[in-house]
Every structure is written in C-alpha cells, then in structure tokens.
Amino acid sequence: MADFDPVTKAVVPAAGLGTRFLPATKATPKEMLPIVDKPAIQYVVEEAASAGLLDVLMVTGKNKRSIEDHFDRAFELEEALEAKGDEHRLSQVREPASLATLHYVRQGEPKGLGHAVLCAKQHVGDHPFACLLGDDLIDRRDALLKRMIEVRDTFGGSVIALMEVPKEQVSLYGVATIEATSEDDVVRVTDLVEKPPVDEAPSNWAIIGRYVIDPAVFEVLENTPPGRGGEIQLTDALRTLAGRGSGEGGPVHGVLFRGRRYDTGDKLDYLRTVVKFAADREDLAGEFVPWLREFLDEIG
C-alpha cells in the first residue's frame, strides 16, 4: 500500500438557505429539521465520527446558530433532567457535544458547493479530508465512508461515492464516466459532468453526497469559474483532478455504493426518510408500522 497522508478531518457544508422547506426554514436551518427526534445534521456528524473523523468543520451561514447550540452543552437542561432522574433523556442531550470536536466557519455568500468547500481551506490545510453533505443520510449499517477512506489509502487522490440512479433522474446529479478496476466496488473516474441532460449523460452512476478529497482541490477551486447555476461547482474541480496524475492531486476513483441512502433534499424525500427511520426504530415500529398499514388501507 502506498504511503498517503491519513484522512482525519471532515467538512460538512451547511450554509444552504433551505428554500424548498419554507416557511419552516425561515428561522430554523434545514439541517436541524428532525428525522423523528434527532436533527438530520447529527446523523451526518455521527457518520463522520464512526469513520474515525473526530475533527469536524461545519461551513455555515446566516441564521445557523442553532446548529452550534445543538452540538454544545446545555447545562440548565441537563440539570433539570438530572434532578428528575431522567438518565435516558440526559444521555440524549449530552450525546451531540461528545461526538467530535466541532469547528465552524461561515460562507459569506451563497456561491455554491465548491465555494463552501473552499471556505475550509484554512482549517484543513495540506491534508486530505472527507466532505459529507447533509441532504444525504447513509444508513449506519453501511460503512460507506470507511470504505472510501480505505480506497484513498490505496490509490491516493480523491474518492467519490457513486450510486446507480434511473436514467430519467441523471439531470439531478453530477454524473461520472467510469472505468473498471481490479476491485469490484471501485472504479476509475475519467470524467464528470454536473446535471447533464438525460440524452447527454455518460452513465447513470451519480455522485451522492460523500467525498474524500485531495487538498489539491483548493488550488483548483480558486481557479474554477462559476459553472451550472452560476455557482462554483465541486464537480468541475473534481473533473480537473480526474485528469491529473498522482503527483498533481489526481486521480479520482469512485466507490459504487449499493447500500441504504436516505435523501432529505426535498419535502417528499424528507417524508419518506422520516417514515423509514420510524419504521426501523425498535421503540416505535411495534405501534407505528401497524398504524401505517391501517392508515394506508383507509386511504386506499
């Protein structure tokens, strides 16, 4: 195995305006919308921590202070729960602050995902890092991020998570041109395109919100002009790295993910995710699933 720098830090972009969830997100960050009884952003930090990444940088924006509060201690609440002897809820309240060491930086302008990642340059420095998007939740039973770090340790460069999507949905994603490698779940990425028309997509292997990125991406992002939507696209920067050799920040590999992914990017997908998580909870499924079946029978 080649001697590549270890991945120890995670970057979580959380500066979006959440316009698809208005008016709920007028005063509440979309990342704080609950998946049953836990905000979506906590699942993301838990995933990073479970992969051994205990240094987490949140790239936030205006009106995101509640994210910081959630991952901080709440002494008055803790004292009240402790006085009641409510150890279960006390442990739930304390858990977010103990997951990892959280840092915060603001993205002053909404210039796209690539710009949000660029905001992490000073914190990350000259080291590879993971980037986790809050709209995508990966089931805790599927160790996708750990696998991506293993691939980075083997091949160097950057690693993206790819998932096969129906052809009619490729225009919603960044899409990869891929070549097989000696490992069944790993491909070499030779090209990338952001949200292509269906008839121009090179494949139906789409980028989902997990990346392990070489620090050379910062230099590329600084010189990447705005792309689709007038934003600085991370996909465009990774496309540049895909054409480089190992001494220049390349190559780019993809992990073909066939596990459980939950999308919270719009209202319908968010509702699906909440139902799936509730149905999978031991403390809720016994009553919730029979009720759900009964309700579906009622509405036909």
C-alpha positions as CSV (number, residue, x, y, z in Angstrom):
1,M,0.0,0.0,0.0
2,A,1.3,3.4,-0.9
3,D,2.1,5.9,1.9
4,F,-0.6,8.5,1.6
5,D,-1.5,11.1,4.2
6,P,-4.2,9.8,6.5
7,V,-7.7,11.3,6.4
8,T,-8.5,12.8,9.9
9,K,-10.9,15.7,9.2
10,A,-14.4,16.1,7.9
11,V,-16.1,19.1,6.3
12,V,-19.8,19.5,6.4
13,P,-21.3,22.2,4.2
14,A,-24.4,23.6,6.0
15,A,-24.9,27.1,4.6
16,G,-27.8,26.5,2.3
17,L,-31.0,28.6,2.6
18,G,-33.4,25.6,2.6
19,T,-35.8,27.4,0.3
20,R,-37.6,24.1,-0.6
21,F,-38.8,23.8,3.0
22,L,-40.1,27.3,3.5
23,P,-41.7,28.6,5.7
24,A,-40.3,26.0,8.2
25,T,-36.8,27.1,7.4
26,K,-37.4,30.8,7.7
27,A,-35.9,30.7,11.2
28,T,-34.8,27.1,11.5
29,P,-31.9,25.7,9.5
30,K,-33.0,22.9,7.2
31,E,-30.2,20.8,8.7
32,M,-32.0,21.0,12.0
33,L,-35.2,19.5,10.7
34,P,-35.8,16.4,12.7
35,I,-35.7,12.8,11.5
36,V,-38.1,11.5,14.1
37,D,-36.4,13.0,17.2
38,K,-32.9,13.8,16.0
39,P,-31.9,16.6,13.6
40,A,-30.5,15.4,10.3
41,I,-27.2,17.1,10.8
42,Q,-26.5,14.9,13.9
43,Y,-26.7,11.7,11.8
44,V,-24.0,13.2,9.5
45,V,-21.7,14.0,12.4
46,E,-22.3,10.5,13.8
47,E,-21.3,9.0,10.5
48,A,-18.0,11.0,10.4
49,A,-17.2,10.1,14.0
50,S,-17.9,6.4,13.3
51,A,-15.4,6.5,10.5
52,G,-12.8,7.9,12.9
53,L,-13.0,11.5,11.8
54,L,-13.3,13.4,15.1
55,D,-12.3,16.8,13.7
56,V,-15.4,18.2,12.0
57,L,-15.7,21.6,10.4
58,M,-19.2,23.0,9.7
59,V,-19.4,25.5,6.9
60,T,-22.4,27.5,8.0
61,G,-24.2,30.8,7.1
62,K,-26.6,33.3,8.5
63,N,-29.3,32.1,10.9
64,K,-27.4,28.8,11.5
65,R,-26.6,29.5,15.2
66,S,-28.9,26.7,16.4
67,I,-26.6,24.1,14.8
68,E,-23.8,25.4,17.1
69,D,-26.1,25.3,20.1
70,H,-27.2,21.8,19.3
71,F,-23.6,20.5,19.4
72,D,-22.8,22.4,22.6
73,R,-23.6,21.6,26.2
74,A,-27.0,22.7,27.6
75,F,-26.3,22.9,31.4
76,E,-29.6,24.2,32.6
77,L,-31.5,21.5,30.6
78,E,-29.0,18.9,31.8
79,E,-29.5,19.9,35.4
80,A,-33.3,19.8,35.1
81,L,-33.2,16.3,33.6
82,E,-30.6,15.1,36.2
83,A,-32.9,16.5,39.0
84,K,-35.8,14.4,37.6
85,G,-33.6,11.3,37.4
86,D,-34.2,11.1,33.6
87,E,-31.0,9.4,32.7
88,H,-32.2,8.4,29.2
89,R,-33.0,11.9,28.0
90,L,-30.0,13.3,29.8
91,S,-27.7,11.0,27.8
92,Q,-29.5,12.0,24.6
93,V,-29.0,15.7,25.3
94,R,-25.3,15.2,26.1
95,E,-24.5,13.0,23.2
96,P,-24.2,15.6,20.4
97,A,-21.4,17.5,22.3
98,S,-19.4,14.3,22.8
99,L,-19.4,13.0,19.2
100,A,-16.5,15.0,17.8
101,T,-14.6,18.3,18.1
102,L,-16.7,20.8,16.1
103,H,-15.4,23.9,14.4
104,Y,-17.3,26.5,12.5
105,V,-16.7,28.9,9.6
106,R,-19.2,31.0,7.7
107,Q,-19.7,31.0,3.9
108,G,-20.4,34.7,3.5
109,E,-22.1,34.4,0.1
110,P,-24.1,31.5,-1.5
111,K,-21.7,30.8,-4.3
112,G,-22.2,27.0,-4.5
113,L,-20.8,23.8,-3.0
114,G,-17.3,24.3,-4.5
115,H,-17.1,27.7,-2.7
116,A,-18.3,26.2,0.5
117,V,-15.5,23.6,0.4
118,L,-13.0,26.4,-0.4
119,C,-14.1,28.0,2.9
120,A,-12.5,25.0,4.6
121,K,-9.0,25.6,3.2
122,Q,-7.5,27.3,6.2
123,H,-8.8,24.7,8.6
124,V,-7.9,21.6,6.5
125,G,-4.6,22.8,5.3
126,D,-2.5,20.5,3.2
127,H,-4.3,17.3,4.2
128,P,-6.9,15.1,2.6
129,F,-10.4,15.4,4.1
130,A,-13.9,13.9,3.9
131,C,-16.8,16.1,2.8
132,L,-20.3,15.0,3.8
133,L,-23.5,16.7,2.5
134,G,-26.4,16.9,4.9
135,D,-29.0,16.1,2.3
136,D,-27.8,12.6,2.0
137,L,-28.0,10.2,5.0
138,I,-26.2,6.9,4.8
139,D,-27.5,4.1,6.9
140,R,-25.3,3.4,9.9
141,R,-25.1,-0.2,9.0
142,D,-23.4,0.6,5.6
143,A,-19.9,1.8,6.3
144,L,-19.5,3.8,3.1
145,L,-17.2,6.5,4.4
146,K,-14.8,3.9,5.9
147,R,-14.7,2.2,2.6
148,M,-13.9,5.4,0.8
149,I,-11.1,6.2,3.2
150,E,-9.7,2.7,2.5
151,V,-9.8,3.4,-1.2
152,R,-8.0,6.7,-0.7
153,D,-5.3,4.9,1.4
154,T,-4.8,2.5,-1.5
155,F,-5.0,4.8,-4.6
156,G,-4.4,8.3,-3.2
157,G,-6.1,11.2,-4.9
158,S,-9.8,11.8,-4.4
159,V,-12.7,9.3,-3.9
160,I,-16.4,10.0,-4.6
161,A,-19.4,7.9,-3.8
162,L,-21.4,6.8,-6.8
163,M,-24.9,5.3,-6.9
164,E,-26.8,4.0,-9.8
165,V,-30.0,6.1,-10.5
166,P,-32.8,5.7,-13.0
167,K,-31.8,7.3,-16.3
168,E,-34.5,9.9,-16.1
169,Q,-33.0,11.2,-12.9
170,V,-29.4,11.8,-14.1
171,S,-30.1,15.5,-14.7
172,L,-30.5,16.0,-11.0
173,Y,-26.9,14.9,-10.2
174,G,-23.3,15.1,-11.1
175,V,-22.6,12.0,-13.3
176,A,-19.4,10.1,-13.8
177,T,-17.6,8.4,-16.8
178,I,-16.0,5.3,-15.2
179,E,-13.6,2.5,-15.9
180,A,-13.4,-0.8,-14.1
181,T,-10.5,-1.6,-11.7
182,S,-9.4,-4.8,-10.1
183,E,-11.8,-4.2,-7.2
184,D,-15.5,-4.9,-7.8
185,D,-16.8,-1.9,-6.0
186,V,-14.1,0.6,-7.1
187,V,-13.9,2.4,-10.5
188,R,-11.5,4.9,-12.0
189,V,-13.4,8.2,-12.8
190,T,-12.2,9.7,-16.1
191,D,-14.7,12.5,-16.5
192,L,-17.5,14.2,-14.6
193,V,-20.4,16.4,-15.7
194,E,-22.8,18.4,-13.5
195,K,-26.5,17.7,-14.1
196,P,-26.4,16.7,-17.7
197,P,-29.4,16.4,-20.0
198,V,-30.7,12.8,-20.0
199,D,-29.5,12.2,-23.6
200,E,-26.0,13.5,-22.8
201,A,-25.3,11.7,-19.6
202,P,-22.2,9.5,-19.9
203,S,-23.6,6.9,-17.5
204,N,-26.3,6.6,-14.8
205,W,-23.7,6.4,-12.0
206,A,-24.4,9.6,-10.0
207,I,-22.4,11.3,-7.3
208,I,-24.1,11.2,-3.9
209,G,-23.1,13.4,-1.0
210,R,-19.9,11.7,0.2
211,Y,-16.4,12.7,-0.9
212,V,-12.8,12.1,0.2
213,I,-10.8,14.9,-1.4
214,D,-7.2,15.6,-2.0
215,P,-6.1,19.1,-0.8
216,A,-5.1,20.0,-4.3
217,V,-8.8,20.7,-4.8
218,F,-8.3,24.1,-3.1
219,E,-6.0,25.4,-5.8
220,V,-8.3,24.1,-8.4
221,L,-11.4,25.7,-6.8
222,E,-9.6,29.1,-6.6
223,N,-9.3,29.0,-10.4
224,T,-12.7,27.4,-11.2
225,P,-15.1,29.8,-12.8
226,P,-18.8,29.6,-11.9
227,G,-20.5,26.8,-13.7
228,R,-24.1,25.5,-13.8
229,G,-26.4,27.8,-12.0
230,G,-23.8,30.5,-11.8
231,E,-22.1,28.7,-8.8
232,I,-18.7,27.3,-8.3
233,Q,-19.2,23.6,-8.7
234,L,-17.2,21.0,-6.8
235,T,-17.9,18.6,-9.6
236,D,-16.0,20.8,-12.0
237,A,-13.0,20.9,-9.7
238,L,-13.0,17.1,-9.3
239,R,-13.2,16.8,-13.1
240,T,-9.9,18.7,-13.3
241,L,-8.3,16.4,-10.7
242,A,-9.6,13.3,-12.6
243,G,-7.3,14.3,-15.4
244,R,-4.2,14.6,-13.2
245,G,-1.6,12.2,-12.1
246,S,-0.9,11.1,-8.5
247,G,1.8,13.8,-8.0
248,E,-0.6,16.6,-9.0
249,G,-3.7,15.8,-6.9
250,G,-5.2,13.1,-9.0
251,P,-6.6,10.6,-9.8
252,V,-10.2,10.3,-8.9
253,H,-11.8,7.0,-8.0
254,G,-15.4,6.1,-7.2
255,V,-16.9,3.6,-4.8
256,L,-20.0,2.0,-6.2
257,F,-22.5,2.2,-3.4
258,R,-25.4,-0.3,-3.3
259,G,-26.5,0.3,0.2
260,R,-29.1,2.3,2.0
261,R,-29.2,6.0,1.3
262,Y,-31.9,8.4,2.5
263,D,-32.4,11.7,0.7
264,T,-33.8,14.7,2.6
265,G,-33.3,17.2,-0.1
266,D,-37.0,18.0,-0.8
267,K,-40.3,17.6,1.0
268,L,-41.3,14.3,-0.5
269,D,-37.9,12.6,0.1
270,Y,-37.8,14.1,3.6
271,L,-41.2,12.5,4.4
272,R,-40.1,9.1,3.0
273,T,-36.9,9.3,5.2
274,V,-38.8,10.1,8.4
275,V,-41.2,7.1,7.7
276,K,-38.4,4.7,7.0
277,F,-36.4,5.8,10.1
278,A,-39.6,5.5,12.3
279,A,-40.4,2.0,10.9
280,D,-36.8,0.9,11.7
281,R,-36.9,2.1,15.3
282,E,-37.4,-0.7,17.9
283,D,-39.1,1.7,20.3
284,L,-41.6,2.9,17.6
285,A,-42.0,0.2,15.0
286,G,-44.3,-2.0,17.1
287,E,-47.0,0.6,17.1
288,F,-46.1,2.8,14.1
289,V,-46.0,0.1,11.4
290,P,-49.4,-1.5,12.2
291,W,-50.9,2.1,12.3
292,L,-49.3,2.9,9.0
293,R,-50.7,-0.2,7.4
294,E,-54.1,0.6,8.8
295,F,-53.9,4.2,7.6
296,L,-52.9,3.1,4.1
297,D,-55.8,0.7,3.9
298,E,-58.1,3.5,4.9
299,I,-57.0,5.8,2.1
300,G,-56.9,3.0,-0.4
